[in-house]
Coordinates of C-alpha atoms in Angstrom, one line a residue:
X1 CA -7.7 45.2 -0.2
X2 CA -5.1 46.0 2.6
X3 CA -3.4 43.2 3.6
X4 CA -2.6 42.3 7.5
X5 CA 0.5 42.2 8.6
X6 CA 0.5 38.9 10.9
X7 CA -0.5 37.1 7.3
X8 CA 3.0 38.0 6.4
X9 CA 4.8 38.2 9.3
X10 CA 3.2 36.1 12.2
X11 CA 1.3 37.1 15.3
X12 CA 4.4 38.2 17.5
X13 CA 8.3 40.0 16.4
X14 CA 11.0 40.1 18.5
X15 CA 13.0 43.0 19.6
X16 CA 16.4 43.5 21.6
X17 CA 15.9 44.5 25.0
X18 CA 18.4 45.9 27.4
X19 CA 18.8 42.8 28.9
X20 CA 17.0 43.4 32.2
X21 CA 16.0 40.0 33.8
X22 CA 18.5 38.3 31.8
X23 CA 16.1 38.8 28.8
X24 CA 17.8 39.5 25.6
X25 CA 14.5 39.8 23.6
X26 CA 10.8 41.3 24.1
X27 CA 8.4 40.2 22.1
X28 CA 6.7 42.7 20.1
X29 CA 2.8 42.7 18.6
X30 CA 2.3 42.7 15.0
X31 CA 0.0 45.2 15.8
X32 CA 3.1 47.9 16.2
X33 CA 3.1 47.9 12.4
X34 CA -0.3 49.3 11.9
X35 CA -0.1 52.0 9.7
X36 CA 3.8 52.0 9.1
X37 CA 5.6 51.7 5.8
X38 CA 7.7 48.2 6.4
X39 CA 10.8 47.2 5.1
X40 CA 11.7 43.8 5.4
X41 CA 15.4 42.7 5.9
X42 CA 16.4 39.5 4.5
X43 CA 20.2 39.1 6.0
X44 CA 22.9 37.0 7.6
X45 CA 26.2 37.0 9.8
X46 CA 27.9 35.0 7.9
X47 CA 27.7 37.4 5.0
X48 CA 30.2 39.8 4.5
X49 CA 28.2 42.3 2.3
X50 CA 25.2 41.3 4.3
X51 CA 27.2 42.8 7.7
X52 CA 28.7 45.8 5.8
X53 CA 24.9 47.0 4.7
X54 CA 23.6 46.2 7.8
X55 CA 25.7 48.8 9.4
X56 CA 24.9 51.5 7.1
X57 CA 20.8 50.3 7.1
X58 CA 21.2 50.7 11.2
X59 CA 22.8 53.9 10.3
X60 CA 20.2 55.1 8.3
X61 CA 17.7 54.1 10.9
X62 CA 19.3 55.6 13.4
X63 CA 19.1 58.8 11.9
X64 CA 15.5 59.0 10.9
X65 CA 14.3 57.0 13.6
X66 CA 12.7 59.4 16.3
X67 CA 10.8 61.9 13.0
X68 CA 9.7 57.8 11.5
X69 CA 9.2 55.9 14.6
X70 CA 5.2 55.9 13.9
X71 CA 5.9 55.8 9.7
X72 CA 8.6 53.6 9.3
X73 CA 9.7 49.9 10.4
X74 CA 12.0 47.2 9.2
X75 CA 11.6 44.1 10.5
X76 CA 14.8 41.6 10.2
X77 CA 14.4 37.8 8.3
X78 CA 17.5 35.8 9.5
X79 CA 19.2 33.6 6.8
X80 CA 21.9 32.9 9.3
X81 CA 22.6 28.5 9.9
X82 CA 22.0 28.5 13.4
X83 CA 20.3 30.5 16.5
X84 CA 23.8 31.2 18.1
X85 CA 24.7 33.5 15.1
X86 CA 20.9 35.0 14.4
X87 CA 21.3 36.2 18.4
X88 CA 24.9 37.6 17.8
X89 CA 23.8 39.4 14.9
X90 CA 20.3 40.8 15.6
X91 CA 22.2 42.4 19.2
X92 CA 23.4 45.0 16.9
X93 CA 20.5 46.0 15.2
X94 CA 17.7 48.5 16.4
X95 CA 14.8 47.0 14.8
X96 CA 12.2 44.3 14.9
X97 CA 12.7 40.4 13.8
X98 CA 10.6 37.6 13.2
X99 CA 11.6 34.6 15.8
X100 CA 14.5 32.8 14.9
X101 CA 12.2 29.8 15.5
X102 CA 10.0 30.3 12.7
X103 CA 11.7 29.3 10.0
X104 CA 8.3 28.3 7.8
X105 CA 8.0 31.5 7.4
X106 CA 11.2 32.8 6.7
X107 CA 10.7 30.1 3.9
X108 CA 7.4 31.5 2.9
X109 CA 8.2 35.1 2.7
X110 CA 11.8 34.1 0.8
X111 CA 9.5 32.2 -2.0
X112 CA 6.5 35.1 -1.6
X113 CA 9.1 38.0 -2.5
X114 CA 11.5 35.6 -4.9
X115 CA 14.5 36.3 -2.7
X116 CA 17.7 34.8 -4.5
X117 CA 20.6 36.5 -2.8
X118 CA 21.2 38.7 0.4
X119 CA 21.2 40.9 1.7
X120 CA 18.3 42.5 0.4
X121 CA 15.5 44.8 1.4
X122 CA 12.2 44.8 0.4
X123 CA 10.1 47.8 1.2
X124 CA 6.2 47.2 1.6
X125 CA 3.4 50.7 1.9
X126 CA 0.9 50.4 4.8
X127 CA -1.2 48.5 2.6
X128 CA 1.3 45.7 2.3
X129 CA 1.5 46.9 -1.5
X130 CA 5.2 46.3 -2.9
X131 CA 6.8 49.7 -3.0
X132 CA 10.2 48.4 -4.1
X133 CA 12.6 45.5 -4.1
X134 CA 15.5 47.1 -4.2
X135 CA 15.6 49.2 -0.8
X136 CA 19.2 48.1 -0.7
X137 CA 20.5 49.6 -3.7
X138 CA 18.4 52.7 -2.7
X139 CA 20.1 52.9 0.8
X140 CA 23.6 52.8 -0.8
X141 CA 22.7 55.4 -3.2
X142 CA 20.6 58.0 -0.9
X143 CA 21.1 57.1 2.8
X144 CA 18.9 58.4 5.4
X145 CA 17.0 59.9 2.6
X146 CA 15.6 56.8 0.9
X147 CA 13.9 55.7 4.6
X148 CA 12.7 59.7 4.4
X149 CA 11.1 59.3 1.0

């Protein structure tokens, strides 16, 4: 049975926008991850490692991003302590987050996928079927190519 996403993820994500109308984020549809493989980001500022992956994961994105865009998503879970440092954080990333707001179900999704350290990446099929738990270590090892594969 394929799962939907907006069990997992909510109804609405968050994106960074180019600041137009003194906006800094558009919300997003759920429904943008119809048919995508999704990786979901569990990360935080205040985490050395956690800013060092993130750099090569935007990278990675970066580079696969326009032969993916209708394959592929991550979508960003903020561990950070407080809003000011989620919105400093998620400016430098180019994909999708769940509200900083919702912090249930950052909660939920940290229990549902056992998530004992960061940063990590957790890599679900279109179905919502676990694919792997260890996107991280497979990003380190293979790059662009592990988001290709």
């Amino acid at each position: 049975m394929t799962m939907k996403w907006s069990d997992l993820l909510g109804v609405d994500l968050i994106e960074a926008n180019d600041r137009r109308n003194g906006n800094i984020y558009r919300y997003v549809p759920i429904t943008e991850l119809e048919n995508k493989v999704v990786a979901i980001y569990f990360s935080a500022h205040g985490c050395e490692r956690c800013r060092n992956f993130t750099s090569k994961l935007a990278a990675c994105y970066k580079e696969v991003e326009s032969e993916l865009k209708d394959q592929f998503e991550i979508v960003f879970v903020s561990s950070d302590e407080d809003e000011k440092h989620f919105h400093e954080y998620f400016q430098s990333m180019p994909w999708k987050a769940i509200p900083y707001s919702d912090r249930d179900r950052k909660t939920k999704l940290y229990e549902k996928f056992k998530i004992e350290g960061i940063p990590k990446l957790v890599v679900l099929l279109v179905d919502g079927i676990l694919l792997t738990p260890y996107g991280c270590d497979d990003i380190v090892s293979k790059g662009a190519e592990a988001i290709r594969s």
